[in-house]
Short mmCIF file of C-alpha atoms in Angstrom, two decimals:
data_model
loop_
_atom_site.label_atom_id
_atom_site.label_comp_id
_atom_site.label_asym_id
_atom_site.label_seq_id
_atom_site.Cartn_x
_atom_site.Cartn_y
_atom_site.Cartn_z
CA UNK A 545 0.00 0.00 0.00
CA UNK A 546 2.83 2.30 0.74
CA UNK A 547 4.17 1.69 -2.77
CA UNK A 548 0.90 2.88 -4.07
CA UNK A 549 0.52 5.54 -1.77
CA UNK A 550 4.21 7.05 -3.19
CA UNK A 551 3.29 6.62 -6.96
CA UNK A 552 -0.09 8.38 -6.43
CA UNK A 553 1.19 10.75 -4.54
CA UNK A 554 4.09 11.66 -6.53
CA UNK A 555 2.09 12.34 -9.51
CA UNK A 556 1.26 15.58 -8.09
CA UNK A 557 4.73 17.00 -8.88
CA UNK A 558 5.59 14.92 -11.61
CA UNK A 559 2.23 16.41 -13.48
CA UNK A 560 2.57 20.30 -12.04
CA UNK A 561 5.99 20.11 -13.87
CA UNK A 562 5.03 18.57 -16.97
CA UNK A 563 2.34 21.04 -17.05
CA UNK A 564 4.71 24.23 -15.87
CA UNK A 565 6.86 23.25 -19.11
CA UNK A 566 3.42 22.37 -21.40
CA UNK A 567 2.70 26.38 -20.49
CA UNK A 568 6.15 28.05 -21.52
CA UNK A 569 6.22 26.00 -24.84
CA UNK A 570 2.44 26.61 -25.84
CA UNK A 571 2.92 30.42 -24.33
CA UNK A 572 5.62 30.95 -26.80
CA UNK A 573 3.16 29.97 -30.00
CA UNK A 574 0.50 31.68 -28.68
CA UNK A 575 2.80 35.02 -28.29
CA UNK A 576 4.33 34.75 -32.09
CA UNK A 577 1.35 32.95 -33.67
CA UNK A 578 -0.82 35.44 -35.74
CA UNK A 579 -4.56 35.32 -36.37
CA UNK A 580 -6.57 38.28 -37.41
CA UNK A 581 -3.38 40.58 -37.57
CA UNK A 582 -3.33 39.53 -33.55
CA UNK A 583 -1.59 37.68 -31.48
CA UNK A 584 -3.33 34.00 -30.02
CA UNK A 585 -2.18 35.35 -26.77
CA UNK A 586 -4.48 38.62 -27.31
CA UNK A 587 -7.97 36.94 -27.91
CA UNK A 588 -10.04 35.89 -24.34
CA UNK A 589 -10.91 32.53 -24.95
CA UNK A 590 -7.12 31.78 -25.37
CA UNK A 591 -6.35 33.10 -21.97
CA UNK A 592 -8.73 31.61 -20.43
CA UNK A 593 -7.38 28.30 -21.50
CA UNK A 594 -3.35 29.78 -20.15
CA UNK A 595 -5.36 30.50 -16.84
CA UNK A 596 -6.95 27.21 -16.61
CA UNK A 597 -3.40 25.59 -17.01
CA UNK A 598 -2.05 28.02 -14.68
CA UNK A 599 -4.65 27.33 -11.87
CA UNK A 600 -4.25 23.52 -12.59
CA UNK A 601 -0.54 23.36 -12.43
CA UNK A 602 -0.92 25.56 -8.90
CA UNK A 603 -3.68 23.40 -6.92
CA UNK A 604 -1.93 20.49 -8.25
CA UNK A 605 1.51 21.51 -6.72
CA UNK A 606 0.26 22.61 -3.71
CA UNK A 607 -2.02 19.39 -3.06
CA UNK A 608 1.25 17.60 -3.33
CA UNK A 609 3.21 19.83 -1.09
CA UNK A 610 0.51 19.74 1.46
CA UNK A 611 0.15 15.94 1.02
CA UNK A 612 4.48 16.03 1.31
CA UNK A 613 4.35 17.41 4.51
CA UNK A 614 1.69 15.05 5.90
CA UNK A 615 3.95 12.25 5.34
CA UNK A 616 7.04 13.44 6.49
CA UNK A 617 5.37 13.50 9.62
CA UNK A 618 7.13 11.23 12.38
CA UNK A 619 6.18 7.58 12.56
CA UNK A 620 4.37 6.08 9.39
CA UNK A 621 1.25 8.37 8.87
CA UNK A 622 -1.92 6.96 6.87
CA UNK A 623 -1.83 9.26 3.88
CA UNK A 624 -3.32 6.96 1.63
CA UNK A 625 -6.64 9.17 1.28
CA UNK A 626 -5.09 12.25 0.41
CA UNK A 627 -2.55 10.37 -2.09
CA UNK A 628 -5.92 9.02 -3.90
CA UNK A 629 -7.12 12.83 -3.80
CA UNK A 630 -3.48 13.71 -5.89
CA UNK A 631 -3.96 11.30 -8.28
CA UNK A 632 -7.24 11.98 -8.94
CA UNK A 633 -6.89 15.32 -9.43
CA UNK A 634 -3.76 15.73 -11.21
CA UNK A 635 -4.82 12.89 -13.52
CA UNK A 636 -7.71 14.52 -15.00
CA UNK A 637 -6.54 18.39 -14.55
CA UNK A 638 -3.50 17.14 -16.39
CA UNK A 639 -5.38 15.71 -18.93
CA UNK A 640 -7.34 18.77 -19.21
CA UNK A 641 -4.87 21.16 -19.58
CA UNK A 642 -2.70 19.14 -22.19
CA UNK A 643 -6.12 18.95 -24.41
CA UNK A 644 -6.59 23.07 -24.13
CA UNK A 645 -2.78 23.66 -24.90
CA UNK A 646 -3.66 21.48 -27.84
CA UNK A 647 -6.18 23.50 -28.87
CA UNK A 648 -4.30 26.33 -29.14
CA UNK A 649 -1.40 24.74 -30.92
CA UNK A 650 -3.63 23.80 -33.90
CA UNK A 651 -2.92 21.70 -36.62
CA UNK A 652 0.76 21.37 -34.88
CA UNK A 653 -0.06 20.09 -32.47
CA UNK A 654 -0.40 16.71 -34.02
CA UNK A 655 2.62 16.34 -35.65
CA UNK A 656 5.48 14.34 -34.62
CA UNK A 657 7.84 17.50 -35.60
CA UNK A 658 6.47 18.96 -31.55
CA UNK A 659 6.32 17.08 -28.53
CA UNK A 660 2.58 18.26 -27.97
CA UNK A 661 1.33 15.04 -29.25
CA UNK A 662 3.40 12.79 -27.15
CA UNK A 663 2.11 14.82 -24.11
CA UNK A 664 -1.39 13.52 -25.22
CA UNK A 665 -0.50 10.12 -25.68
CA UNK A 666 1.31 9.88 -22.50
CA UNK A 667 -1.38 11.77 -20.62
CA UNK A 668 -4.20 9.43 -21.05
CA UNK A 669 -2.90 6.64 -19.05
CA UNK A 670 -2.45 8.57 -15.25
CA UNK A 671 -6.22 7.78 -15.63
CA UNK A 672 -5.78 4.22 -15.53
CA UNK A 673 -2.72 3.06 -13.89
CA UNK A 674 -1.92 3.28 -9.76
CA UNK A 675 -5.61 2.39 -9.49
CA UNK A 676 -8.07 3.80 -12.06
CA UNK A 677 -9.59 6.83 -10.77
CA UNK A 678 -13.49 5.24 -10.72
CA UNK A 679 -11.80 2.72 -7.81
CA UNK A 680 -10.28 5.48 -5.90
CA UNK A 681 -13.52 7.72 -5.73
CA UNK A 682 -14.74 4.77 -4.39
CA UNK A 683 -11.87 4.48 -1.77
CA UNK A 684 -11.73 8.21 -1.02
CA UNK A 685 -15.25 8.68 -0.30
CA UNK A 686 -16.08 5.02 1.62
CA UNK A 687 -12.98 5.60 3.56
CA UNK A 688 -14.11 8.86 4.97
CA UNK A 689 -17.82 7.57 5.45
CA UNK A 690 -16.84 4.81 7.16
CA UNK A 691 -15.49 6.96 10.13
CA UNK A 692 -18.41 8.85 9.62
CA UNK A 693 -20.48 5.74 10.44
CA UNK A 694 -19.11 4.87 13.55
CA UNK A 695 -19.40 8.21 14.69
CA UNK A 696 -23.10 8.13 13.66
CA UNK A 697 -23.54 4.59 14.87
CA UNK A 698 -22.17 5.46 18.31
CA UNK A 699 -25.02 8.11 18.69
CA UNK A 700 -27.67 6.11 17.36
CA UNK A 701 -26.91 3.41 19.92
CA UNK A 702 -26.72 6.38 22.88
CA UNK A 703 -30.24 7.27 21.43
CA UNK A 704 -32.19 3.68 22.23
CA UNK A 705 -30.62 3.97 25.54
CA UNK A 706 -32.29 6.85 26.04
CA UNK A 707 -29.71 9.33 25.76
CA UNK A 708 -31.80 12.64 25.85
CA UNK A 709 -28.51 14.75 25.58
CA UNK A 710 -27.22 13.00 22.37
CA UNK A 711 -30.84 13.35 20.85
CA UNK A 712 -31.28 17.34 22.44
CA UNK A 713 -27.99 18.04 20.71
CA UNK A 714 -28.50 16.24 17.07
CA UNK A 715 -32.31 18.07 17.25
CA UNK A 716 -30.28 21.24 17.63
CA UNK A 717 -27.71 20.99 15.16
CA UNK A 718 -30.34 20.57 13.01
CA UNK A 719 -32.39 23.53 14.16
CA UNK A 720 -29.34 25.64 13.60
CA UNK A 721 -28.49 24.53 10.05
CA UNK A 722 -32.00 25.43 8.63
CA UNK A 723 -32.14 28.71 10.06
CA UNK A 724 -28.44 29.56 9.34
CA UNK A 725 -25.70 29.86 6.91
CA UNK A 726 -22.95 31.27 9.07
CA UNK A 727 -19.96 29.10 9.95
CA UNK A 728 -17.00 30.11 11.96
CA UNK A 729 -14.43 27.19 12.41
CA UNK A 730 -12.15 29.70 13.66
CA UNK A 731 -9.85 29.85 10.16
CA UNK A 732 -9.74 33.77 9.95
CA UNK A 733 -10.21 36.58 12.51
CA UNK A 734 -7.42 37.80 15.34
CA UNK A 735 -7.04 34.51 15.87
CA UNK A 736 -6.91 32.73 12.50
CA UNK A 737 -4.50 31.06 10.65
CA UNK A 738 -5.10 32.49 7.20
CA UNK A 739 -3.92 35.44 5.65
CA UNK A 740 -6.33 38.09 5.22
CA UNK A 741 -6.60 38.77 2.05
CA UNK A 742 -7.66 34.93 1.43
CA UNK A 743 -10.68 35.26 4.37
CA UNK A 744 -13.56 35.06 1.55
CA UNK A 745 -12.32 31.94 -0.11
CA UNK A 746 -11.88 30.70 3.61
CA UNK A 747 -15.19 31.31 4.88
CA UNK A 748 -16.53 29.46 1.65
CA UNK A 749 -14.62 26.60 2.61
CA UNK A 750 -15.76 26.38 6.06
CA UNK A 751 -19.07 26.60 4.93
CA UNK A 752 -18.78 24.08 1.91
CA UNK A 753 -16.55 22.04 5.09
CA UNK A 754 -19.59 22.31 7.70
CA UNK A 755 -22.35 21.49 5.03
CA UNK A 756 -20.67 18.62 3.70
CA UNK A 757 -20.44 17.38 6.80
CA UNK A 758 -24.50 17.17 7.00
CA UNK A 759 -24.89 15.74 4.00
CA UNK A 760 -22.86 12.81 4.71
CA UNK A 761 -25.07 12.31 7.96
CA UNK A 762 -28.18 12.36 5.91
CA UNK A 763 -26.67 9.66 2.91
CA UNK A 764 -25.88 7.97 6.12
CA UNK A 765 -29.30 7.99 7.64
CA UNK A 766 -30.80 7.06 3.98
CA UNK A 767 -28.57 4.57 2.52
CA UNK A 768 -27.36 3.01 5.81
CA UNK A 769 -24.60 0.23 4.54
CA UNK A 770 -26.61 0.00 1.13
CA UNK A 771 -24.70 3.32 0.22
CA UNK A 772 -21.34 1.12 -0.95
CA UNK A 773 -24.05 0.16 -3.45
CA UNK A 774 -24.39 3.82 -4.68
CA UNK A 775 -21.57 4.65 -7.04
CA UNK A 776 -23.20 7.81 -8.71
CA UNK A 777 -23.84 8.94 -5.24
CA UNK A 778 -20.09 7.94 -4.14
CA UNK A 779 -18.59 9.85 -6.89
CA UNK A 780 -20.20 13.11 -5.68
CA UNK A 781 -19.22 12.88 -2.46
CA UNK A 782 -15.47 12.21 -3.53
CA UNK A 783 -15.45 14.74 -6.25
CA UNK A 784 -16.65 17.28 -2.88
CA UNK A 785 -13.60 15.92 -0.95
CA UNK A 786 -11.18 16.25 -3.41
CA UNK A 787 -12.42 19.94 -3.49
CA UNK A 788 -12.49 20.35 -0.14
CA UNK A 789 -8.90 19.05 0.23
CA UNK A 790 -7.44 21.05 -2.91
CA UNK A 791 -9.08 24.53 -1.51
CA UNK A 792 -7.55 23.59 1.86
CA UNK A 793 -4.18 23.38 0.21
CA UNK A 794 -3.90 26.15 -2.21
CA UNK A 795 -5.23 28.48 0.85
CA UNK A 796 -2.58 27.28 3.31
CA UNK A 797 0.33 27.50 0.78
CA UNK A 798 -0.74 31.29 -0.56
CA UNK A 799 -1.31 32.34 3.13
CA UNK A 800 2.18 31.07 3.82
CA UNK A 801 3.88 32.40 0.62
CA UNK A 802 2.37 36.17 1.11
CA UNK A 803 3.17 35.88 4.89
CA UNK A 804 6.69 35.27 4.21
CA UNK A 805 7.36 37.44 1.36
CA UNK A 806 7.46 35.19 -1.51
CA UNK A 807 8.03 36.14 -4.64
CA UNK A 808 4.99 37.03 -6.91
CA UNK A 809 2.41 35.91 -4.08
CA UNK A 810 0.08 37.95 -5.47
CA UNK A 811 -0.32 35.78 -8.19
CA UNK A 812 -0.38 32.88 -5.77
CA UNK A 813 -3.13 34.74 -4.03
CA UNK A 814 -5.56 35.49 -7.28
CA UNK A 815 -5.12 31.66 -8.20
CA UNK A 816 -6.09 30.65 -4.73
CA UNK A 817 -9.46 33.14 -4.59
CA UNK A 818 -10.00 32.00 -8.29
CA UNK A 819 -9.96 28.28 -7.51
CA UNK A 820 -11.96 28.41 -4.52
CA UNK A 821 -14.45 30.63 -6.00
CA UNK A 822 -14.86 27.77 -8.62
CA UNK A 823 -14.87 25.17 -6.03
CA UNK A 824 -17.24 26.88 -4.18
CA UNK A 825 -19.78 26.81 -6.50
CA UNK A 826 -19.23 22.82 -8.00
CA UNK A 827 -19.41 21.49 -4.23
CA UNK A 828 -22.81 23.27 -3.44
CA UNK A 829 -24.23 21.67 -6.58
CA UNK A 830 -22.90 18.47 -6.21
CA UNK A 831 -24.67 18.73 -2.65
CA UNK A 832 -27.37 19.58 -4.05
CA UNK A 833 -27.74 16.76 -5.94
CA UNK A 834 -27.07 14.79 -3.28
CA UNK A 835 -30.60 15.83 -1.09
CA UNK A 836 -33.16 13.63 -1.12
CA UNK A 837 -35.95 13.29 -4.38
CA UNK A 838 -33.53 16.46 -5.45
CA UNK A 839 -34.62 17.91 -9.33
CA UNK A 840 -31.04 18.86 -9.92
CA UNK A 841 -30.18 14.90 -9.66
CA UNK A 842 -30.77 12.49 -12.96
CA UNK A 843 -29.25 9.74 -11.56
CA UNK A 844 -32.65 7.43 -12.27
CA UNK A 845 -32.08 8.46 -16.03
CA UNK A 846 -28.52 7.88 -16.19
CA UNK A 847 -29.33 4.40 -14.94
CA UNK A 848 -32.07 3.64 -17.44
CA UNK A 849 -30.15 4.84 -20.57
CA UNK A 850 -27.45 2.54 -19.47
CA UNK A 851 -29.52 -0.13 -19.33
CA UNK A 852 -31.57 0.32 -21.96
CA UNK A 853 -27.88 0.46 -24.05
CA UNK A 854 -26.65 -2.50 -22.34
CA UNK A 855 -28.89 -4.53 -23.03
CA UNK A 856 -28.93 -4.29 -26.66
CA UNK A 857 -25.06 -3.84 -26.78
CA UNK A 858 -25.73 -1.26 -28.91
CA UNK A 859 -26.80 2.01 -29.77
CA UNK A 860 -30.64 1.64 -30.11
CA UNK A 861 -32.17 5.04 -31.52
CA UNK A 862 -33.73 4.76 -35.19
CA UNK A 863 -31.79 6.83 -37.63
CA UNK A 864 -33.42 9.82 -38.76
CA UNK A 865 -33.63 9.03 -42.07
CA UNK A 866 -34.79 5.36 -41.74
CA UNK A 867 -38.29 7.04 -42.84
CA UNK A 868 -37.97 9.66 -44.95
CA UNK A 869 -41.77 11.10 -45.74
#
């Protein structure tokens, strides 16, 4: 497991890197490259492909150096969760980016003159190997539900007891969170740990932290042990986790960088707020999804399709033009 645990993890760095140099190479093109008597580098839909690649390259970095540090720690700490999160991640947002700076190269792209299409071919299989990344949503978010469940089970069973405390203070917690959206887990103020200029990003991840939170007590109350059973839902709640864990990192490493005076924090610092802002936004919709008989969740349709597909091993709608009157 260890062995695993290194090549997942290490494909943080290895990725940010491969990424850092995909940037410089497709920056130069897009600088000399003329379309329109401009520049590539002068139209928005190109920079907002740089910036994805950018923001990519910086959460992945940072979720490895955060992920670094963890195991480091004295003694032989269980990192094996936030490894999976890594891989995951860098995977796909590797993936991502090498397809956008692709897109931008053109026509070159493709030809075996550039290394751009080698970076493609190479990219597709940090999907697949160290564990394919269906089989580690499924280990991220199980692993983290299963504590989850024994913390749950262990008030349930103070409940039939008789327990009025235990059921007095799960009544209120739930009182609370429909009547407010304020969360403090004590991240910024006098006495926080964050930089200031990162406190909006870090109150949206204490919220998206404390919300998430309640909506693995409710899948818990409505799938009881049947949940391993519920891979759409599964995937959701690791996608929110590997969120959760990459805003956590990119705010802890651009707090630390402006704190100490590193060079161009300020970048490090618009990445951060731009990525959580993002994040932000994907975790409460995922979450949404996630409440009961929700109308933002299709899961039921996904399901049928697939079936309906499967079954026939085949595509099975008519062609339009199999009556033509």
């Amino acid at each position: 497991m260890n062995i695993l645990n290194s090549g997942r993890f290490s494909m943080g760095g290895a990725c940010a890197g491969m990424i850092k140099k995909l940037i410089g190479l497709t920056a130069e093109y897009a600088g000399t490259r003329k379309q329109f008597d401009k520049s590539l580098s002068e139209f928005g839909m190109i920079q907002e492909k740089f910036a994805l690649m950018a923001q990519k390259a910086f959460v992945m970095e940072s979720m490895a150096y955060l992920t670094a540090g963890m195991m480091d720690r004295p003694g032989v700490p269980d990192c094996s969760v936030e490894a999976a999160m890594v891989k995951v991640f860098s995977s796909e947002g590797s993936w991502l980016c090498v397809s956008e700076a692709l897109q931008v190269l053109g026509g070159l792209g493709y030809t075996k003159d550039y290394p751009f299409e080698r970076y493609l071919r190479d990219c597709r299989i940090l999907l697949i190997f160290e564990g394919t990344n269906e089989i580690l949503r499924m280990y991220i978010a199980l692993t983290g539900m299963q504590y989850a469940g024994k913390v749950l089970t262990g008030k349930i069973k103070e409940m039939k007891k008789g327990n009025i405390g235990v059921v007095m203070e799960m009544f209120g917690k739930k009182l609370r969170d429909s009547f407010t959206r304020k969360v403090d887990l004590g991240l910024t103020g006098n006495d926080g740990v964050v930089h200031p200029s990162l406190a909006d990003s870090t109150k949206k991840l204490e919220e998206n932290v404390h919300y998430f939170g309640v909506t693995v007590e409710s899948l818990l109350y409505r799938y009881g042990k049947t949940v391993v059973d519920e891979q759409l839902v599964l995937k959701r709640v690791a996608d929110i986790v590997i969120n959760l864990y990459a805003m956590t990192a990119v705010l802890s490493r651009a707090s630390r960088s402006i704190s100490i005076g590193l060079r161009n924090h300020d970048h490090e610092v618009l990445l951060a707020n731009t990525f959580c802002d993002e994040a932000f936004f994907k975790n409460n919709y995922s979450m949404a999804q996630l409440e009961k008989d929700a109308p933002e969740n299709n899961d039921d349709s996904i399901k049928k399709i697939a079936q309906q597909v499967l079954e026939k091993r085949s595509y099975i709608c008519s062609h339009p033009l199999d009556r033509n009157f």
